[in-house]
mmCIF file with all atom_site columns, C-alpha atoms in Angstrom:
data_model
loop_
_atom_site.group_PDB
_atom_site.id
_atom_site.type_symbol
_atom_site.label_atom_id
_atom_site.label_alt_id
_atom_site.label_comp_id
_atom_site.label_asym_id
_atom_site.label_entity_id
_atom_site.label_seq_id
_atom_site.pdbx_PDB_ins_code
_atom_site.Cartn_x
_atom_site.Cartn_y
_atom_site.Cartn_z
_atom_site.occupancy
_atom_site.B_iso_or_equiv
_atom_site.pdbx_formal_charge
_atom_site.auth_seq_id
_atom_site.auth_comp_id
_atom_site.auth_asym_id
_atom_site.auth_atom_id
_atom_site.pdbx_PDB_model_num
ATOM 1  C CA . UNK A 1 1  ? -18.066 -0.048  42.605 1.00 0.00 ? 1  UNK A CA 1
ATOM 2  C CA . UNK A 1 2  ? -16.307 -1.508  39.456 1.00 0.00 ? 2  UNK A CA 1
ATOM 3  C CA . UNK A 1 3  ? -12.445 -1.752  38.874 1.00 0.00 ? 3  UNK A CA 1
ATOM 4  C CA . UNK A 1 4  ? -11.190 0.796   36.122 1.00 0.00 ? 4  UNK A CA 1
ATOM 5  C CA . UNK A 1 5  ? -10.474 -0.874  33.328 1.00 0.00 ? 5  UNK A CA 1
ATOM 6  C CA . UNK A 1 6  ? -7.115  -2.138  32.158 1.00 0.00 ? 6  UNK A CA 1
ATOM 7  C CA . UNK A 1 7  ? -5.090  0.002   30.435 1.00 0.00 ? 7  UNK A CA 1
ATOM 8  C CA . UNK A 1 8  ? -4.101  -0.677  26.476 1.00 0.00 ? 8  UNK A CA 1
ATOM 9  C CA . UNK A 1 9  ? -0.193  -1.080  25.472 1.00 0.00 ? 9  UNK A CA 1
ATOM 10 C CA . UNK A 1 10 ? -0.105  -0.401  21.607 1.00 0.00 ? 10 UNK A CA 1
ATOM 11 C CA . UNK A 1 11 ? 3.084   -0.871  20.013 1.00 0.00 ? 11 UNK A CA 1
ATOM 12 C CA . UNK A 1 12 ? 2.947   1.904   16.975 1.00 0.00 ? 12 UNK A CA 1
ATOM 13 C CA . UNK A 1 13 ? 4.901   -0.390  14.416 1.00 0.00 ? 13 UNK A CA 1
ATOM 14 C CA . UNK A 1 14 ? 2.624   -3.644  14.597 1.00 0.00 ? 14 UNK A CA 1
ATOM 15 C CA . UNK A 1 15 ? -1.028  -2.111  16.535 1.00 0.00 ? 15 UNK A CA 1
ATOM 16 C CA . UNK A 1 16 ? -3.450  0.220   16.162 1.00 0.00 ? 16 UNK A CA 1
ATOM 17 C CA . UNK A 1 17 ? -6.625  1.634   18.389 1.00 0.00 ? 17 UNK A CA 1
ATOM 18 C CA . UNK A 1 18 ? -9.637  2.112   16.492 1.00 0.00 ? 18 UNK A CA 1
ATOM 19 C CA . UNK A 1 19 ? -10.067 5.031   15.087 1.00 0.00 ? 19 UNK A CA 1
ATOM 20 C CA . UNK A 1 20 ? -12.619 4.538   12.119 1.00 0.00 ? 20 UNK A CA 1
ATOM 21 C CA . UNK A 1 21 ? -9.990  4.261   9.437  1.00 0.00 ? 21 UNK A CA 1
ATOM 22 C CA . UNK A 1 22 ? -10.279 1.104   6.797  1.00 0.00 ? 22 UNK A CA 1
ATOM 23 C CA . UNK A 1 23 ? -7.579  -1.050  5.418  1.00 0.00 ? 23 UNK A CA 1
ATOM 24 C CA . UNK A 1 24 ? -6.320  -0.599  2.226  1.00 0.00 ? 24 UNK A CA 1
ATOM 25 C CA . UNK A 1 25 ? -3.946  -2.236  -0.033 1.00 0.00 ? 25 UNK A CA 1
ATOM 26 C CA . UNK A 1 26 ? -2.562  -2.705  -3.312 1.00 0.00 ? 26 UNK A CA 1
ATOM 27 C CA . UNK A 1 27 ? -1.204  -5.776  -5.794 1.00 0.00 ? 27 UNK A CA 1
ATOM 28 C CA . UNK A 1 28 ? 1.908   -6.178  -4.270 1.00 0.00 ? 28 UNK A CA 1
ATOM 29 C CA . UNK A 1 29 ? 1.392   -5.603  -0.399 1.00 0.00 ? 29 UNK A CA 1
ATOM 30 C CA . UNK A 1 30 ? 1.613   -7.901  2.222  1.00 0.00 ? 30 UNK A CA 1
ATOM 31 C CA . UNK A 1 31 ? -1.216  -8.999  4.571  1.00 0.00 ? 31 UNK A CA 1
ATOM 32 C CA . UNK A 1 32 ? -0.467  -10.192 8.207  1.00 0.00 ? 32 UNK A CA 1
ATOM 33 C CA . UNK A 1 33 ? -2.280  -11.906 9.877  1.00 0.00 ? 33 UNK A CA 1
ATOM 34 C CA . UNK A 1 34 ? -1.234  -11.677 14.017 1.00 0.00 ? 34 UNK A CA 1
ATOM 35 C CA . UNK A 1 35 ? -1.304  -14.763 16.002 1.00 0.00 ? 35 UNK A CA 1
ATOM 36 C CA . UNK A 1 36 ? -2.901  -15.420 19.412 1.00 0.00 ? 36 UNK A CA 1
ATOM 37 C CA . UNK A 1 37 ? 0.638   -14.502 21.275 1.00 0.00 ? 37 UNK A CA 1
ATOM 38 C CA . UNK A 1 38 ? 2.065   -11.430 20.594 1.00 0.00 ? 38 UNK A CA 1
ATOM 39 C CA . UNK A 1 39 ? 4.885   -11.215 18.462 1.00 0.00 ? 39 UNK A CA 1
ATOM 40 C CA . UNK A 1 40 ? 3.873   -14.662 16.954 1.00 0.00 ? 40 UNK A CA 1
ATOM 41 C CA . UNK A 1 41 ? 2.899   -14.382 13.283 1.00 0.00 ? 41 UNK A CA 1
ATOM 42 C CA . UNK A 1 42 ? 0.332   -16.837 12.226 1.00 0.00 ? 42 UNK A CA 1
ATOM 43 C CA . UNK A 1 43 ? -0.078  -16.226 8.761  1.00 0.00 ? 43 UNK A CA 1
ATOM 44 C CA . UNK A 1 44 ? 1.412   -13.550 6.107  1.00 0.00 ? 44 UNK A CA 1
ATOM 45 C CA . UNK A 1 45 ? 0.550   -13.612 1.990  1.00 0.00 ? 45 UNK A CA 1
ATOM 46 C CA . UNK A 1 46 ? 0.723   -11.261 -0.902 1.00 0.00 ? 46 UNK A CA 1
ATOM 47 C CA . UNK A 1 47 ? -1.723  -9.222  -2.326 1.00 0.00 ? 47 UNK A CA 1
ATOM 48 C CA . UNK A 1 48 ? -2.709  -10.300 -5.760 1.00 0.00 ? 48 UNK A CA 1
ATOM 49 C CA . UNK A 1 49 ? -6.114  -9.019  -6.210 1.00 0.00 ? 49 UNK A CA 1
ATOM 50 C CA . UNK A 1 50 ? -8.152  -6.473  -4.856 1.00 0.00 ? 50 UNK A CA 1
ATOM 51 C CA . UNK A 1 51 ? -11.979 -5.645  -5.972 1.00 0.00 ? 51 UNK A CA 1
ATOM 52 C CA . UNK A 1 52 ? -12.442 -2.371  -5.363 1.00 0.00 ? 52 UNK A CA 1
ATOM 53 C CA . UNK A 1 53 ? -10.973 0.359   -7.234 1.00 0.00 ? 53 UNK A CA 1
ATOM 54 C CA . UNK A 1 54 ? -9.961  2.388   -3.800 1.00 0.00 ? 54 UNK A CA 1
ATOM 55 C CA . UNK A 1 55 ? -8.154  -1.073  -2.511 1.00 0.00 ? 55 UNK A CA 1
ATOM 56 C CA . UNK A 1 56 ? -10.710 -1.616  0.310  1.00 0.00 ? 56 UNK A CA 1
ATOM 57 C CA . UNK A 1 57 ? -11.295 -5.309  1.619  1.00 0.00 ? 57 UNK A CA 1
ATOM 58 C CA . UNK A 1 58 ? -11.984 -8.292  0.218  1.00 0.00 ? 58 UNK A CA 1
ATOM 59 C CA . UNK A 1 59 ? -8.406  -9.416  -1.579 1.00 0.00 ? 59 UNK A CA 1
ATOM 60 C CA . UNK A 1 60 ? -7.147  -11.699 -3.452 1.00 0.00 ? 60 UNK A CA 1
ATOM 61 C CA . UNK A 1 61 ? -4.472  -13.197 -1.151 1.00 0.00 ? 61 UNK A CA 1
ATOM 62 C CA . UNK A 1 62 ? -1.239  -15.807 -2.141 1.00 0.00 ? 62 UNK A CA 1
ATOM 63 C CA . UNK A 1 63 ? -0.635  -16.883 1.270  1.00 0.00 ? 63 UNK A CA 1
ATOM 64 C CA . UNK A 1 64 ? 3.531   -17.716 1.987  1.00 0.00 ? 64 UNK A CA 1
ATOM 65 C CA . UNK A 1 65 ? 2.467   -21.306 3.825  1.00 0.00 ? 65 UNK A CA 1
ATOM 66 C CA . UNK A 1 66 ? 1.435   -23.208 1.135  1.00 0.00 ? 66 UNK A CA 1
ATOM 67 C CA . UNK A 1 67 ? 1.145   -20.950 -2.016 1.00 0.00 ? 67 UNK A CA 1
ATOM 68 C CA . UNK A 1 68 ? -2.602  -21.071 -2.152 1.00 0.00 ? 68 UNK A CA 1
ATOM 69 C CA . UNK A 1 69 ? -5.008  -18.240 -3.205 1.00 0.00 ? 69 UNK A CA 1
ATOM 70 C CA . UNK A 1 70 ? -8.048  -17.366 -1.706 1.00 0.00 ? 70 UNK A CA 1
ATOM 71 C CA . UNK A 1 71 ? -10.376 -14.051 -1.125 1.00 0.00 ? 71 UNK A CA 1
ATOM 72 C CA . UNK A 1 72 ? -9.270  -12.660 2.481  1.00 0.00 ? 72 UNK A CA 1
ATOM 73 C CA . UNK A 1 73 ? -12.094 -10.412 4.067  1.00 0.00 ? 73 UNK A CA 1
ATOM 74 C CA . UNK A 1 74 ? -9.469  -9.133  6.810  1.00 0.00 ? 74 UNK A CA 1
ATOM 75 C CA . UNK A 1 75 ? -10.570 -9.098  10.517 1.00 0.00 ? 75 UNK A CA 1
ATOM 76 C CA . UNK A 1 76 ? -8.940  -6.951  13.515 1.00 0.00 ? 76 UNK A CA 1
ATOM 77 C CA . UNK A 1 77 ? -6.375  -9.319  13.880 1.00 0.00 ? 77 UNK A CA 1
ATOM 78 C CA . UNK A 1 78 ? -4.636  -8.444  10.661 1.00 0.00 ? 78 UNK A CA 1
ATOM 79 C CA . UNK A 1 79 ? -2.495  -5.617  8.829  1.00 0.00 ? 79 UNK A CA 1
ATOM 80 C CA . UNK A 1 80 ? -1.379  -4.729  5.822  1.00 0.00 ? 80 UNK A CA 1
ATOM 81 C CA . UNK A 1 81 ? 2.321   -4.103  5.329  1.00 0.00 ? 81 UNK A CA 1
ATOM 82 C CA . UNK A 1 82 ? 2.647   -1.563  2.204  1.00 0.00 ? 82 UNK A CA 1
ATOM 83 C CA . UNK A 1 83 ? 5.985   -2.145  -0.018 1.00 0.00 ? 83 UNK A CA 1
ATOM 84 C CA . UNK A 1 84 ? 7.495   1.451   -0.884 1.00 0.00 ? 84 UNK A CA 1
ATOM 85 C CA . UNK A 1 85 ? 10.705  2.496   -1.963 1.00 0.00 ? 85 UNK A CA 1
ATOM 86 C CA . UNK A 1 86 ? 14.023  1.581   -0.586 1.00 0.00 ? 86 UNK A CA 1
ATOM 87 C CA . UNK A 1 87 ? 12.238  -2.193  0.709  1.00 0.00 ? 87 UNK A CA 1
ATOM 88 C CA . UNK A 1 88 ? 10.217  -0.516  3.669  1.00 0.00 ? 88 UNK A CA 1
ATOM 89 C CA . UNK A 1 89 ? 7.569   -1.177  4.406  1.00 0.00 ? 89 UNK A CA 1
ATOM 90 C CA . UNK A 1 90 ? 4.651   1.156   6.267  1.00 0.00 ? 90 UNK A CA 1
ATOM 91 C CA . UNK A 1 91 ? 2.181   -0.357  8.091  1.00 0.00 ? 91 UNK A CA 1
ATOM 92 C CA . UNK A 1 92 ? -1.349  -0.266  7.710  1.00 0.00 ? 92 UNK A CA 1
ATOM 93 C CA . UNK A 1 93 ? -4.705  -1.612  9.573  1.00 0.00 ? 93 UNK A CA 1
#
């Protein structure tokens, strides 16, 4: 007999089960990239190229640590953060 397994916490702001969707952004968004401890950001750039008209991965990405741009083929660990009116932003994996 095996042990159930754990249950998942998702926090609905910053995490998101799989559920087939794809990331997509725009020039302008932000990218996050989570770190290995929750609520630790490793990494967060902007958006300034995508290569696909429907804004699906890779990007072009200016990343905020050192100004640097390279193409960013997202993994799980990372999010895009969508600028909209009024400065929010919406949240999207």
């Amino acid at each position: 007999m095996t042990a159930p397994a754990p249950s998942r916490k998702t926090d609905p702001e910053t995490r998101q089960e799989a559920t087939g969707g794809s990331m997509h952004a725009r020039v302008g968004d932000e990218i996050v990239v989570r770190g290995t401890t929750d609520g630790v950001v490793a990494r967060d750039g902007e958006v300034v190229g995508v290569h696909h008209p429907d804004g699906s991965p890779p990007y072009d990405v200016r990343w905020a640590d050192d100004g640097r741009v390279t193409l960013y083929f997202p993994g799980s660990d990372a999010f895009v953060r969508h600028l909209t009116d009024g400065g929010r932003h919406d949240r999207d994996r």
